[in-house]
PDB file of C-alpha atoms in Angstrom:
ATOM      1  CA  MET X   1      31.827 -64.973  60.258  1.00 78.00           C
ATOM      2  CA  LYS X   2      31.541 -63.989  56.595  1.00 85.00           C
ATOM      3  CA  TYR X   3      29.186 -65.922  54.355  1.00 94.00           C
ATOM      4  CA  PHE X   4      29.717 -66.252  50.619  1.00 96.00           C
ATOM      5  CA  VAL X   5      26.560 -66.559  48.563  1.00 97.00           C
ATOM      6  CA  VAL X   6      25.422 -66.877  45.001  1.00 95.00           C
ATOM      7  CA  ILE X   7      22.126 -65.036  44.654  1.00 97.00           C
ATOM      8  CA  ASP X   8      19.701 -66.433  42.105  1.00 95.00           C
ATOM      9  CA  THR X   9      18.037 -63.806  39.926  1.00 96.00           C
ATOM     10  CA  ASN X  10      14.608 -64.644  41.317  1.00 95.00           C
ATOM     11  CA  VAL X  11      15.781 -63.504  44.759  1.00 97.00           C
ATOM     12  CA  LEU X  12      16.760 -60.091  43.372  1.00 97.00           C
ATOM     13  CA  VAL X  13      13.457 -59.753  41.527  1.00 97.00           C
ATOM     14  CA  SER X  14      11.487 -60.767  44.609  1.00 97.00           C
ATOM     15  CA  ALA X  15      13.363 -58.273  46.794  1.00 97.00           C
ATOM     16  CA  LEU X  16      12.820 -55.426  44.335  1.00 96.00           C
ATOM     17  CA  LEU X  17       9.121 -56.236  43.969  1.00 96.00           C
ATOM     18  CA  SER X  18       8.513 -56.668  47.691  1.00 94.00           C
ATOM     19  CA  SER X  19       6.624 -54.042  49.637  1.00 86.00           C
ATOM     20  CA  LYS X  20       7.636 -55.702  52.909  1.00 91.00           C
ATOM     21  CA  LYS X  21      10.952 -54.567  54.364  1.00 88.00           C
ATOM     22  CA  ASP X  22      11.091 -57.666  56.559  1.00 92.00           C
ATOM     23  CA  SER X  23      10.737 -60.154  53.681  1.00 96.00           C
ATOM     24  CA  ALA X  24      13.550 -62.672  53.516  1.00 98.00           C
ATOM     25  CA  THR X  25      14.663 -61.561  50.055  1.00 97.00           C
ATOM     26  CA  VAL X  26      14.846 -57.900  51.099  1.00 97.00           C
ATOM     27  CA  GLN X  27      16.884 -58.919  54.149  1.00 97.00           C
ATOM     28  CA  ILE X  28      19.335 -60.782  51.880  1.00 97.00           C
ATOM     29  CA  ILE X  29      19.908 -57.639  49.788  1.00 96.00           C
ATOM     30  CA  GLU X  30      20.284 -55.529  52.940  1.00 96.00           C
ATOM     31  CA  LYS X  31      22.925 -57.942  54.230  1.00 96.00           C
ATOM     32  CA  VAL X  32      24.827 -57.588  50.947  1.00 96.00           C
ATOM     33  CA  LEU X  33      24.697 -53.788  51.224  1.00 95.00           C
ATOM     34  CA  LYS X  34      25.865 -53.958  54.856  1.00 95.00           C
ATOM     35  CA  LYS X  35      28.680 -56.324  53.795  1.00 94.00           C
ATOM     36  CA  GLU X  36      27.384 -59.028  56.123  1.00 94.00           C
ATOM     37  CA  ILE X  37      27.259 -61.508  53.261  1.00 96.00           C
ATOM     38  CA  ILE X  38      29.486 -61.498  50.199  1.00 97.00           C
ATOM     39  CA  PRO X  39      27.970 -62.278  46.826  1.00 97.00           C
ATOM     40  CA  LEU X  40      29.875 -64.466  44.399  1.00 96.00           C
ATOM     41  CA  TYR X  41      29.161 -63.916  40.734  1.00 95.00           C
ATOM     42  CA  SER X  42      30.398 -64.583  37.233  1.00 94.00           C
ATOM     43  CA  LYS X  43      30.098 -62.597  34.026  1.00 95.00           C
ATOM     44  CA  GLU X  44      27.276 -64.953  32.996  1.00 93.00           C
ATOM     45  CA  ILE X  45      25.388 -64.258  36.215  1.00 94.00           C
ATOM     46  CA  LEU X  46      25.719 -60.481  35.782  1.00 96.00           C
ATOM     47  CA  ASP X  47      24.412 -60.818  32.221  1.00 95.00           C
ATOM     48  CA  GLU X  48      21.423 -62.784  33.528  1.00 94.00           C
ATOM     49  CA  TYR X  49      20.746 -60.131  36.191  1.00 96.00           C
ATOM     50  CA  ARG X  50      20.833 -57.369  33.560  1.00 96.00           C
ATOM     51  CA  ASN X  51      18.596 -59.233  31.121  1.00 95.00           C
ATOM     52  CA  VAL X  52      15.957 -60.187  33.670  1.00 96.00           C
ATOM     53  CA  LEU X  53      15.907 -56.937  35.646  1.00 97.00           C
ATOM     54  CA  HIS X  54      15.434 -54.977  32.418  1.00 96.00           C
ATOM     55  CA  ARG X  55      12.301 -56.902  31.457  1.00 96.00           C
ATOM     56  CA  LYS X  56       9.419 -54.534  30.823  1.00 95.00           C
ATOM     57  CA  LYS X  57       7.023 -56.583  32.957  1.00 96.00           C
ATOM     58  CA  PHE X  58       8.977 -55.635  36.102  1.00 96.00           C
ATOM     59  CA  ASN X  59       9.202 -51.947  35.231  1.00 95.00           C
ATOM     60  CA  PHE X  60      12.346 -51.433  37.327  1.00 96.00           C
ATOM     61  CA  SER X  61      14.023 -48.109  36.669  1.00 95.00           C
ATOM     62  CA  GLU X  62      17.433 -48.033  35.034  1.00 96.00           C
ATOM     63  CA  ASN X  63      18.821 -46.481  38.241  1.00 96.00           C
ATOM     64  CA  VAL X  64      17.531 -49.340  40.389  1.00 95.00           C
ATOM     65  CA  VAL X  65      18.898 -52.002  38.030  1.00 96.00           C
ATOM     66  CA  ASN X  66      22.294 -50.290  37.795  1.00 96.00           C
ATOM     67  CA  TYR X  67      22.453 -49.787  41.569  1.00 96.00           C
ATOM     68  CA  MET X  68      21.711 -53.450  42.245  1.00 95.00           C
ATOM     69  CA  ILE X  69      24.281 -54.716  39.757  1.00 96.00           C
ATOM     70  CA  ARG X  70      26.947 -52.258  40.917  1.00 97.00           C
ATOM     71  CA  ALA X  71      26.334 -53.264  44.540  1.00 96.00           C
ATOM     72  CA  ILE X  72      26.928 -56.905  43.671  1.00 97.00           C
ATOM     73  CA  GLU X  73      30.059 -56.031  41.705  1.00 97.00           C
ATOM     74  CA  ASN X  74      31.395 -53.679  44.418  1.00 96.00           C
ATOM     75  CA  PHE X  75      30.623 -55.872  47.431  1.00 96.00           C
ATOM     76  CA  GLY X  76      31.039 -59.240  45.753  1.00 97.00           C
ATOM     77  CA  ILE X  77      33.765 -61.392  44.264  1.00 95.00           C
ATOM     78  CA  LEU X  78      34.002 -62.259  40.585  1.00 95.00           C
ATOM     79  CA  LYS X  79      34.572 -65.985  40.091  1.00 90.00           C
ATOM     80  CA  ASN X  80      35.340 -68.097  37.085  1.00 79.00           C
ATOM     81  CA  PRO X  81      32.815 -70.922  37.068  1.00 69.00           C
ATOM     82  CA  CYS X  82      34.066 -74.462  37.277  1.00 66.00           C
ATOM     83  CA  GLU X  83      33.203 -76.866  34.511  1.00 69.00           C
ATOM     84  CA  VAL X  84      30.626 -79.442  35.416  1.00 68.00           C
ATOM     85  CA  GLU X  85      28.656 -81.989  33.445  1.00 71.00           C
ATOM     86  CA  ILE X  86      25.208 -81.997  34.976  1.00 69.00           C
ATOM     87  CA  ILE X  87      21.679 -81.663  33.697  1.00 65.00           C
ATOM     88  CA  LEU X  88      19.475 -79.355  35.757  1.00 60.00           C
ATOM     89  CA  THR X  89      15.691 -79.027  35.530  1.00 69.00           C
ATOM     90  CA  ASP X  90      16.249 -75.532  34.143  1.00 61.00           C
ATOM     91  CA  MET X  91      19.625 -75.286  32.427  1.00 58.00           C
ATOM     92  CA  LYS X  92      19.511 -71.469  32.727  1.00 76.00           C
ATOM     93  CA  ASP X  93      20.323 -72.082  36.404  1.00 68.00           C
ATOM     94  CA  LEU X  94      23.642 -73.762  35.590  1.00 73.00           C
ATOM     95  CA  PRO X  95      25.802 -70.585  35.924  1.00 79.00           C
ATOM     96  CA  PHE X  96      24.623 -70.201  39.535  1.00 80.00           C
ATOM     97  CA  TYR X  97      25.263 -73.845  40.367  1.00 75.00           C
ATOM     98  CA  LYS X  98      28.751 -73.775  38.826  1.00 78.00           C
ATOM     99  CA  ILE X  99      29.860 -71.031  41.218  1.00 82.00           C
ATOM    100  CA  ILE X 100      28.944 -72.864  44.411  1.00 84.00           C
ATOM    101  CA  LEU X 101      30.782 -75.921  43.149  1.00 77.00           C
ATOM    102  CA  TYR X 102      33.866 -73.720  42.834  1.00 72.00           C
ATOM    103  CA  ASP X 103      33.786 -72.678  46.485  1.00 73.00           C
ATOM    104  CA  GLU X 104      32.773 -75.334  49.003  1.00 77.00           C
ATOM    105  CA  LYS X 105      32.085 -72.698  51.676  1.00 86.00           C
ATOM    106  CA  SER X 106      29.487 -70.868  49.604  1.00 93.00           C
ATOM    107  CA  TYR X 107      25.707 -71.083  49.471  1.00 96.00           C
ATOM    108  CA  LEU X 108      23.208 -70.637  46.682  1.00 92.00           C
ATOM    109  CA  ILE X 109      20.137 -68.634  47.668  1.00 97.00           C
ATOM    110  CA  THR X 110      17.194 -69.324  45.385  1.00 93.00           C
ATOM    111  CA  GLY X 111      13.439 -69.261  45.215  1.00 92.00           C
ATOM    112  CA  ASN X 112      13.558 -72.340  42.967  1.00 81.00           C
ATOM    113  CA  LEU X 113      14.934 -75.100  45.169  1.00 81.00           C
ATOM    114  CA  LYS X 114      13.386 -77.766  42.954  1.00 82.00           C
ATOM    115  CA  HIS X 115      15.587 -76.640  40.028  1.00 76.00           C
ATOM    116  CA  PHE X 116      18.750 -77.808  41.806  1.00 74.00           C
ATOM    117  CA  PRO X 117      20.072 -81.035  43.333  1.00 80.00           C
ATOM    118  CA  LYS X 118      19.200 -81.354  47.004  1.00 86.00           C
ATOM    119  CA  SER X 119      22.017 -79.875  49.064  1.00 80.00           C
ATOM    120  CA  ASP X 120      22.476 -78.227  52.456  1.00 91.00           C
ATOM    121  CA  ARG X 121      24.225 -75.408  50.542  1.00 90.00           C
ATOM    122  CA  ILE X 122      21.254 -74.598  48.300  1.00 89.00           C
ATOM    123  CA  LEU X 123      18.721 -72.707  50.377  1.00 96.00           C
ATOM    124  CA  SER X 124      15.749 -70.392  50.170  1.00 97.00           C
ATOM    125  CA  ALA X 125      16.270 -66.844  51.439  1.00 98.00           C
ATOM    126  CA  ARG X 126      14.431 -67.697  54.672  1.00 97.00           C
ATOM    127  CA  GLU X 127      16.418 -70.923  55.199  1.00 97.00           C
ATOM    128  CA  PHE X 128      19.681 -69.026  54.707  1.00 97.00           C
ATOM    129  CA  LEU X 129      18.660 -66.313  57.190  1.00 97.00           C
ATOM    130  CA  ASN X 130      17.715 -69.004  59.729  1.00 96.00           C
ATOM    131  CA  LEU X 131      21.098 -70.669  59.212  1.00 95.00           C
ATOM    132  CA  ILE X 132      23.143 -67.531  59.821  1.00 94.00           C
ATOM    133  CA  ASP X 133      21.017 -66.466  62.781  1.00 89.00           C
ATOM    134  CA  LYS X 134      21.918 -69.658  64.677  1.00 78.00           C
TER     135      LYS X 134
END
């Protein structure tokens, strides 16, 4: 079974910063690279990835940032976000939320669950891995 996911930027950052290969966020990225899960993204989401991953405080190399973004573009599906009138705790998260509303079979993987409405389709990296391992 293929799973379609929207990956919040904090999951990418966490995976790239992690020194543990078995961390949930690293496993999510590995599953993208192995084509076990399919990322859904929009132009807005890619812009967010680029902006955040290029922040000096993370010190990610240009090669790493480009590789990550190209992997999502190559293995993922570009979506046009649906329009929705909702106020989120952090409105910068709206582009991610809009994509899962577009596709009812998709999941949002985030490290900031409290920023989104409670839903069985909005999960932490560990919760998502537990779901697909069942």
